[in-house]
Amino acid sequence: LGYYHHRPRSYLSTTMTENFDCFYCRDNLQGKKYVIKDDKHVCVRCFDKLCANTCAECRRPIGADAKELNHKNRHWHEDCFHCVKCYKPLANEPFSARDDGKIMCGKCSSREDGARCQSCYKLITPGSKNVEYKNNVWHEECFACFDCKQPIRSQSFLSKGEDIYCAPCHEKKFAKNCVSCKQPIISGGINYQDQPWHSECFVCYTCKKPLAGTRFTSHEDKLYCVDCYKTSVAKKCDGCQNPITGFGKGTNVVNYEGHSWHEYCFNCKKCSLSLANKRFVLHGKAIYCPDCAKKMDVK
């Protein structure tokens, strides 16, 4: 807020011509200089000692013969009323009164109120190039990568806590590398078995179909969709000749001497008795319960 003093004031009056006494010391004032203070006639000595205001700058009394300036119940000698920053005299100049009571010229006040760089804390002058980010402001040359110290300018950047990084430094310092292509994962990605993948790399090994959000399985560190696993990888059941996938029905598997069966297919070929967790006789690719094998003389 700016103010303007028209001219300093002085209390000192002309020489007394009438017969009055000083209000305080009762000395006769006729032929002497005096001051009228609150409608009372006061000699110069008593005024300086008892009535003078104290200068807000030098803390000394403002005598009757001194020029005084005042603002909001504060008082200054004319020579003491200057900018607290540049010391420019402000008796006849516009000025700004700060909340802390300091007096500044218009130029210094605008500098004090201006935005300051988050990095160097120096004033950002109006019209200069600057960067605003998350309610903070920087000089353009101060908005730099925390790691390589190069100004970001028109480059893309990422933040980590309160620090700013250019994209290459952020990748080098923080990004995880995809298990498949070994390149950094900048954003998004998929985590499978505690390993990171690009979404576009998380695909079926055979048909390259994206696997995110679908049913899939892994075999020898390779990922397969259900269809490709059935046709390319899964063992065939010796009973029904269909793939043993581990999906849905038939997730339990019986393995014996290089042969595999769905548990629900592991039945006696003659009587269809389920032989899971029971004794059986293998003849070729067929299995029999002990009773049927004895009747058929299968050994």
Short mmCIF file of N, CA, C and O in Angstrom, two decimals, residues 176-250:
data_model
loop_
_atom_site.label_atom_id
_atom_site.label_comp_id
_atom_site.label_asym_id
_atom_site.label_seq_id
_atom_site.Cartn_x
_atom_site.Cartn_y
_atom_site.Cartn_z
N LYS A 176 12.58 -49.42 -13.35
CA LYS A 176 12.86 -50.86 -13.41
C LYS A 176 12.96 -51.28 -14.86
O LYS A 176 12.32 -50.70 -15.73
N ASN A 177 13.75 -52.30 -15.12
CA ASN A 177 13.91 -52.80 -16.47
C ASN A 177 12.99 -53.99 -16.72
O ASN A 177 12.86 -54.88 -15.87
N CYS A 178 12.37 -54.00 -17.88
CA CYS A 178 11.45 -55.07 -18.26
C CYS A 178 12.21 -56.40 -18.37
O CYS A 178 13.31 -56.45 -18.94
N VAL A 179 11.63 -57.45 -17.81
CA VAL A 179 12.25 -58.77 -17.86
C VAL A 179 12.44 -59.24 -19.29
O VAL A 179 13.41 -59.92 -19.61
N SER A 180 11.52 -58.84 -20.17
CA SER A 180 11.56 -59.33 -21.54
C SER A 180 12.54 -58.55 -22.41
O SER A 180 13.48 -59.12 -22.95
N CYS A 181 12.35 -57.22 -22.54
CA CYS A 181 13.17 -56.43 -23.47
C CYS A 181 14.36 -55.75 -22.81
O CYS A 181 15.19 -55.15 -23.49
N LYS A 182 14.41 -55.79 -21.47
CA LYS A 182 15.50 -55.21 -20.68
C LYS A 182 15.54 -53.68 -20.72
O LYS A 182 16.49 -53.08 -20.21
N GLN A 183 14.51 -53.05 -21.28
CA GLN A 183 14.46 -51.59 -21.34
C GLN A 183 13.71 -51.04 -20.12
O GLN A 183 12.87 -51.73 -19.54
N PRO A 184 13.98 -49.76 -19.75
CA PRO A 184 13.30 -49.18 -18.57
C PRO A 184 11.79 -49.09 -18.76
O PRO A 184 11.30 -48.85 -19.86
N ILE A 185 11.06 -49.28 -17.67
CA ILE A 185 9.61 -49.12 -17.67
C ILE A 185 9.33 -47.72 -17.13
O ILE A 185 9.49 -47.46 -15.94
N ILE A 186 8.89 -46.82 -18.01
CA ILE A 186 8.69 -45.42 -17.63
C ILE A 186 7.42 -45.25 -16.83
O ILE A 186 7.36 -44.55 -15.82
N SER A 187 6.34 -45.86 -17.29
CA SER A 187 5.05 -45.74 -16.59
C SER A 187 4.26 -47.02 -16.79
O SER A 187 4.45 -47.74 -17.77
N GLY A 188 3.33 -47.26 -15.88
CA GLY A 188 2.49 -48.45 -15.99
C GLY A 188 3.30 -49.71 -15.79
O GLY A 188 4.14 -49.82 -14.90
N GLY A 189 3.07 -50.68 -16.66
CA GLY A 189 3.77 -51.94 -16.56
C GLY A 189 2.99 -52.98 -15.76
O GLY A 189 1.96 -52.68 -15.16
N ILE A 190 3.48 -54.22 -15.78
CA ILE A 190 2.83 -55.35 -15.12
C ILE A 190 3.86 -56.07 -14.26
O ILE A 190 5.03 -56.21 -14.65
N ASN A 191 3.43 -56.49 -13.08
CA ASN A 191 4.31 -57.25 -12.20
C ASN A 191 3.79 -58.69 -12.12
O ASN A 191 2.64 -58.92 -11.76
N TYR A 192 4.64 -59.65 -12.47
CA TYR A 192 4.25 -61.07 -12.42
C TYR A 192 5.38 -61.85 -11.78
O TYR A 192 6.53 -61.78 -12.21
N GLN A 193 5.05 -62.54 -10.71
CA GLN A 193 6.03 -63.31 -9.94
C GLN A 193 7.22 -62.42 -9.54
O GLN A 193 8.38 -62.78 -9.69
N ASP A 194 6.88 -61.22 -9.04
CA ASP A 194 7.86 -60.24 -8.56
C ASP A 194 8.82 -59.76 -9.63
O ASP A 194 9.94 -59.31 -9.34
N GLN A 195 8.40 -59.85 -10.90
CA GLN A 195 9.23 -59.36 -11.99
C GLN A 195 8.44 -58.35 -12.82
O GLN A 195 7.26 -58.56 -13.08
N PRO A 196 9.10 -57.24 -13.23
CA PRO A 196 8.39 -56.18 -13.99
C PRO A 196 8.40 -56.44 -15.50
O PRO A 196 9.38 -56.93 -16.05
N TRP A 197 7.30 -56.06 -16.13
CA TRP A 197 7.14 -56.20 -17.58
C TRP A 197 6.49 -54.94 -18.15
O TRP A 197 5.64 -54.34 -17.49
N HIS A 198 6.87 -54.56 -19.37
CA HIS A 198 6.05 -53.61 -20.12
C HIS A 198 4.74 -54.32 -20.47
O HIS A 198 4.73 -55.53 -20.72
N SER A 199 3.66 -53.58 -20.51
CA SER A 199 2.37 -54.19 -20.90
C SER A 199 2.48 -54.80 -22.29
O SER A 199 1.94 -55.88 -22.56
N GLU A 200 3.19 -54.10 -23.19
CA GLU A 200 3.31 -54.60 -24.57
C GLU A 200 4.25 -55.80 -24.69
O GLU A 200 4.26 -56.48 -25.72
N CYS A 201 5.05 -56.05 -23.65
CA CYS A 201 5.95 -57.21 -23.67
C CYS A 201 5.32 -58.43 -22.99
O CYS A 201 5.83 -59.55 -23.15
N PHE A 202 4.26 -58.22 -22.24
CA PHE A 202 3.62 -59.31 -21.50
C PHE A 202 2.64 -60.02 -22.44
O PHE A 202 1.42 -59.82 -22.37
N VAL A 203 3.18 -60.85 -23.35
CA VAL A 203 2.38 -61.49 -24.40
C VAL A 203 2.69 -62.98 -24.46
O VAL A 203 3.70 -63.46 -23.91
N CYS A 204 1.82 -63.70 -25.14
CA CYS A 204 2.02 -65.14 -25.35
C CYS A 204 3.28 -65.39 -26.17
O CYS A 204 3.51 -64.72 -27.19
N TYR A 205 4.09 -66.36 -25.74
CA TYR A 205 5.34 -66.66 -26.42
C TYR A 205 5.11 -67.13 -27.85
O TYR A 205 5.91 -66.86 -28.74
N THR A 206 4.00 -67.80 -28.09
CA THR A 206 3.74 -68.37 -29.41
C THR A 206 2.99 -67.42 -30.34
O THR A 206 3.45 -67.11 -31.44
N CYS A 207 1.81 -66.95 -29.92
CA CYS A 207 0.96 -66.14 -30.81
C CYS A 207 1.08 -64.65 -30.58
O CYS A 207 0.50 -63.86 -31.34
N LYS A 208 1.80 -64.23 -29.54
CA LYS A 208 2.04 -62.82 -29.22
C LYS A 208 0.78 -62.06 -28.78
O LYS A 208 0.76 -60.83 -28.77
N LYS A 209 -0.25 -62.76 -28.40
CA LYS A 209 -1.46 -62.11 -27.93
C LYS A 209 -1.20 -61.52 -26.55
O LYS A 209 -0.62 -62.17 -25.68
N PRO A 210 -1.66 -60.26 -26.27
CA PRO A 210 -1.49 -59.67 -24.94
C PRO A 210 -2.15 -60.54 -23.87
O PRO A 210 -3.27 -61.03 -24.07
N LEU A 211 -1.48 -60.71 -22.74
CA LEU A 211 -1.98 -61.60 -21.69
C LEU A 211 -2.57 -60.85 -20.50
O LEU A 211 -3.18 -61.49 -19.62
N ALA A 212 -2.40 -59.53 -20.44
CA ALA A 212 -2.93 -58.77 -19.31
C ALA A 212 -4.45 -58.91 -19.26
O ALA A 212 -5.14 -58.71 -20.26
N GLY A 213 -4.98 -59.32 -18.12
CA GLY A 213 -6.41 -59.46 -17.94
C GLY A 213 -6.99 -60.75 -18.48
O GLY A 213 -8.21 -60.92 -18.51
N THR A 214 -6.13 -61.69 -18.93
CA THR A 214 -6.62 -62.97 -19.46
C THR A 214 -6.00 -64.12 -18.66
O THR A 214 -5.07 -63.94 -17.88
N ARG A 215 -6.52 -65.33 -18.91
CA ARG A 215 -5.94 -66.53 -18.29
C ARG A 215 -4.72 -66.95 -19.09
O ARG A 215 -4.73 -66.96 -20.31
N PHE A 216 -3.65 -67.29 -18.36
CA PHE A 216 -2.41 -67.71 -19.01
C PHE A 216 -1.64 -68.59 -18.05
O PHE A 216 -1.99 -68.73 -16.88
N THR A 217 -0.58 -69.19 -18.55
CA THR A 217 0.30 -69.99 -17.70
C THR A 217 1.73 -69.83 -18.18
O THR A 217 1.98 -69.28 -19.27
N SER A 218 2.65 -70.27 -17.37
CA SER A 218 4.07 -70.19 -17.75
C SER A 218 4.66 -71.58 -17.78
O SER A 218 4.26 -72.48 -17.03
N HIS A 219 5.62 -71.76 -18.67
CA HIS A 219 6.30 -73.05 -18.82
C HIS A 219 7.73 -72.77 -19.24
O HIS A 219 7.97 -72.12 -20.27
N GLU A 220 8.67 -73.22 -18.42
CA GLU A 220 10.09 -73.00 -18.68
C GLU A 220 10.38 -71.52 -18.94
O GLU A 220 11.03 -71.14 -19.92
N ASP A 221 9.88 -70.68 -18.03
CA ASP A 221 10.10 -69.23 -18.06
C ASP A 221 9.48 -68.53 -19.27
O ASP A 221 9.84 -67.39 -19.60
N LYS A 222 8.56 -69.20 -19.96
CA LYS A 222 7.86 -68.59 -21.07
C LYS A 222 6.38 -68.52 -20.75
O LYS A 222 5.84 -69.40 -20.06
N LEU A 223 5.72 -67.48 -21.25
CA LEU A 223 4.30 -67.27 -21.00
C LEU A 223 3.48 -67.76 -22.20
O LEU A 223 3.85 -67.54 -23.35
N TYR A 224 2.34 -68.40 -21.90
CA TYR A 224 1.48 -68.92 -22.97
C TYR A 224 0.02 -68.59 -22.64
O TYR A 224 -0.41 -68.69 -21.48
N CYS A 225 -0.73 -68.24 -23.68
CA CYS A 225 -2.18 -68.15 -23.51
C CYS A 225 -2.72 -69.58 -23.41
O CYS A 225 -2.00 -70.56 -23.72
N VAL A 226 -3.97 -69.73 -23.02
CA VAL A 226 -4.55 -71.06 -22.82
C VAL A 226 -4.51 -71.88 -24.11
O VAL A 226 -4.12 -73.06 -24.11
N ASP A 227 -4.91 -71.28 -25.22
CA ASP A 227 -4.99 -72.02 -26.49
C ASP A 227 -3.62 -72.51 -26.93
O ASP A 227 -3.47 -73.67 -27.35
N CYS A 228 -2.61 -71.63 -26.88
CA CYS A 228 -1.27 -72.02 -27.32
C CYS A 228 -0.65 -73.05 -26.38
O CYS A 228 0.09 -73.94 -26.82
N TYR A 229 -0.95 -72.95 -25.11
CA TYR A 229 -0.42 -73.94 -24.17
C TYR A 229 -1.00 -75.31 -24.46
O TYR A 229 -0.29 -76.32 -24.44
N LYS A 230 -2.31 -75.34 -24.77
CA LYS A 230 -2.95 -76.63 -25.08
C LYS A 230 -2.34 -77.28 -26.32
O LYS A 230 -2.06 -78.47 -26.34
N THR A 231 -2.13 -76.46 -27.36
CA THR A 231 -1.68 -77.04 -28.64
C THR A 231 -0.18 -77.24 -28.73
O THR A 231 0.29 -78.13 -29.44
N SER A 232 0.60 -76.43 -28.02
CA SER A 232 2.04 -76.45 -28.22
C SER A 232 2.84 -77.06 -27.07
O SER A 232 3.93 -77.57 -27.28
N VAL A 233 2.30 -76.99 -25.86
CA VAL A 233 3.11 -77.34 -24.70
C VAL A 233 2.53 -78.48 -23.88
O VAL A 233 3.25 -79.39 -23.47
N ALA A 234 1.25 -78.46 -23.64
CA ALA A 234 0.63 -79.39 -22.69
C ALA A 234 0.78 -80.84 -23.13
O ALA A 234 0.70 -81.17 -24.32
N LYS A 235 0.98 -81.73 -22.15
CA LYS A 235 0.99 -83.18 -22.43
C LYS A 235 -0.42 -83.64 -22.77
O LYS A 235 -1.41 -83.03 -22.35
N LYS A 236 -0.50 -84.73 -23.51
CA LYS A 236 -1.79 -85.32 -23.87
C LYS A 236 -2.12 -86.43 -22.88
O LYS A 236 -1.27 -87.24 -22.50
N CYS A 237 -3.38 -86.42 -22.46
CA CYS A 237 -3.85 -87.46 -21.54
C CYS A 237 -3.89 -88.81 -22.27
O CYS A 237 -4.44 -88.91 -23.38
N ASP A 238 -3.32 -89.85 -21.65
CA ASP A 238 -3.34 -91.19 -22.26
C ASP A 238 -4.74 -91.79 -22.28
O ASP A 238 -4.98 -92.78 -22.97
N GLY A 239 -5.63 -91.17 -21.52
CA GLY A 239 -7.00 -91.67 -21.49
C GLY A 239 -7.86 -91.05 -22.56
O GLY A 239 -8.40 -91.73 -23.42
N CYS A 240 -7.99 -89.71 -22.55
CA CYS A 240 -8.90 -89.02 -23.48
C CYS A 240 -8.19 -88.36 -24.64
O CYS A 240 -8.83 -87.85 -25.55
N GLN A 241 -6.87 -88.33 -24.61
CA GLN A 241 -6.04 -87.73 -25.66
C GLN A 241 -6.16 -86.20 -25.75
O GLN A 241 -5.67 -85.60 -26.69
N ASN A 242 -6.83 -85.59 -24.77
CA ASN A 242 -6.91 -84.13 -24.73
C ASN A 242 -5.76 -83.56 -23.91
O ASN A 242 -5.18 -84.27 -23.06
N PRO A 243 -5.42 -82.26 -24.15
CA PRO A 243 -4.31 -81.66 -23.41
C PRO A 243 -4.59 -81.62 -21.90
O PRO A 243 -5.72 -81.41 -21.48
N ILE A 244 -3.55 -81.83 -21.12
CA ILE A 244 -3.63 -81.66 -19.66
C ILE A 244 -3.11 -80.26 -19.38
O ILE A 244 -1.90 -80.01 -19.36
N THR A 245 -4.04 -79.31 -19.18
CA THR A 245 -3.65 -77.90 -19.07
C THR A 245 -3.53 -77.41 -17.64
O THR A 245 -2.84 -76.44 -17.36
N GLY A 246 -4.26 -78.04 -16.73
CA GLY A 246 -4.29 -77.52 -15.37
C GLY A 246 -5.33 -76.43 -15.20
O GLY A 246 -5.44 -75.83 -14.13
N PHE A 247 -6.10 -76.12 -16.24
CA PHE A 247 -7.18 -75.13 -16.14
C PHE A 247 -8.50 -75.82 -15.88
O PHE A 247 -8.84 -76.80 -16.54
N GLY A 248 -9.26 -75.32 -14.95
CA GLY A 248 -10.62 -75.82 -14.74
C GLY A 248 -10.64 -77.26 -14.29
O GLY A 248 -9.82 -77.72 -13.49
N LYS A 249 -11.60 -78.04 -14.85
CA LYS A 249 -11.75 -79.44 -14.49
C LYS A 249 -10.51 -80.23 -14.88
O LYS A 249 -9.93 -80.03 -15.93
N GLY A 250 -10.14 -81.16 -14.03
CA GLY A 250 -8.99 -81.99 -14.35
C GLY A 250 -7.66 -81.38 -13.99
O GLY A 250 -6.67 -81.63 -14.64
#
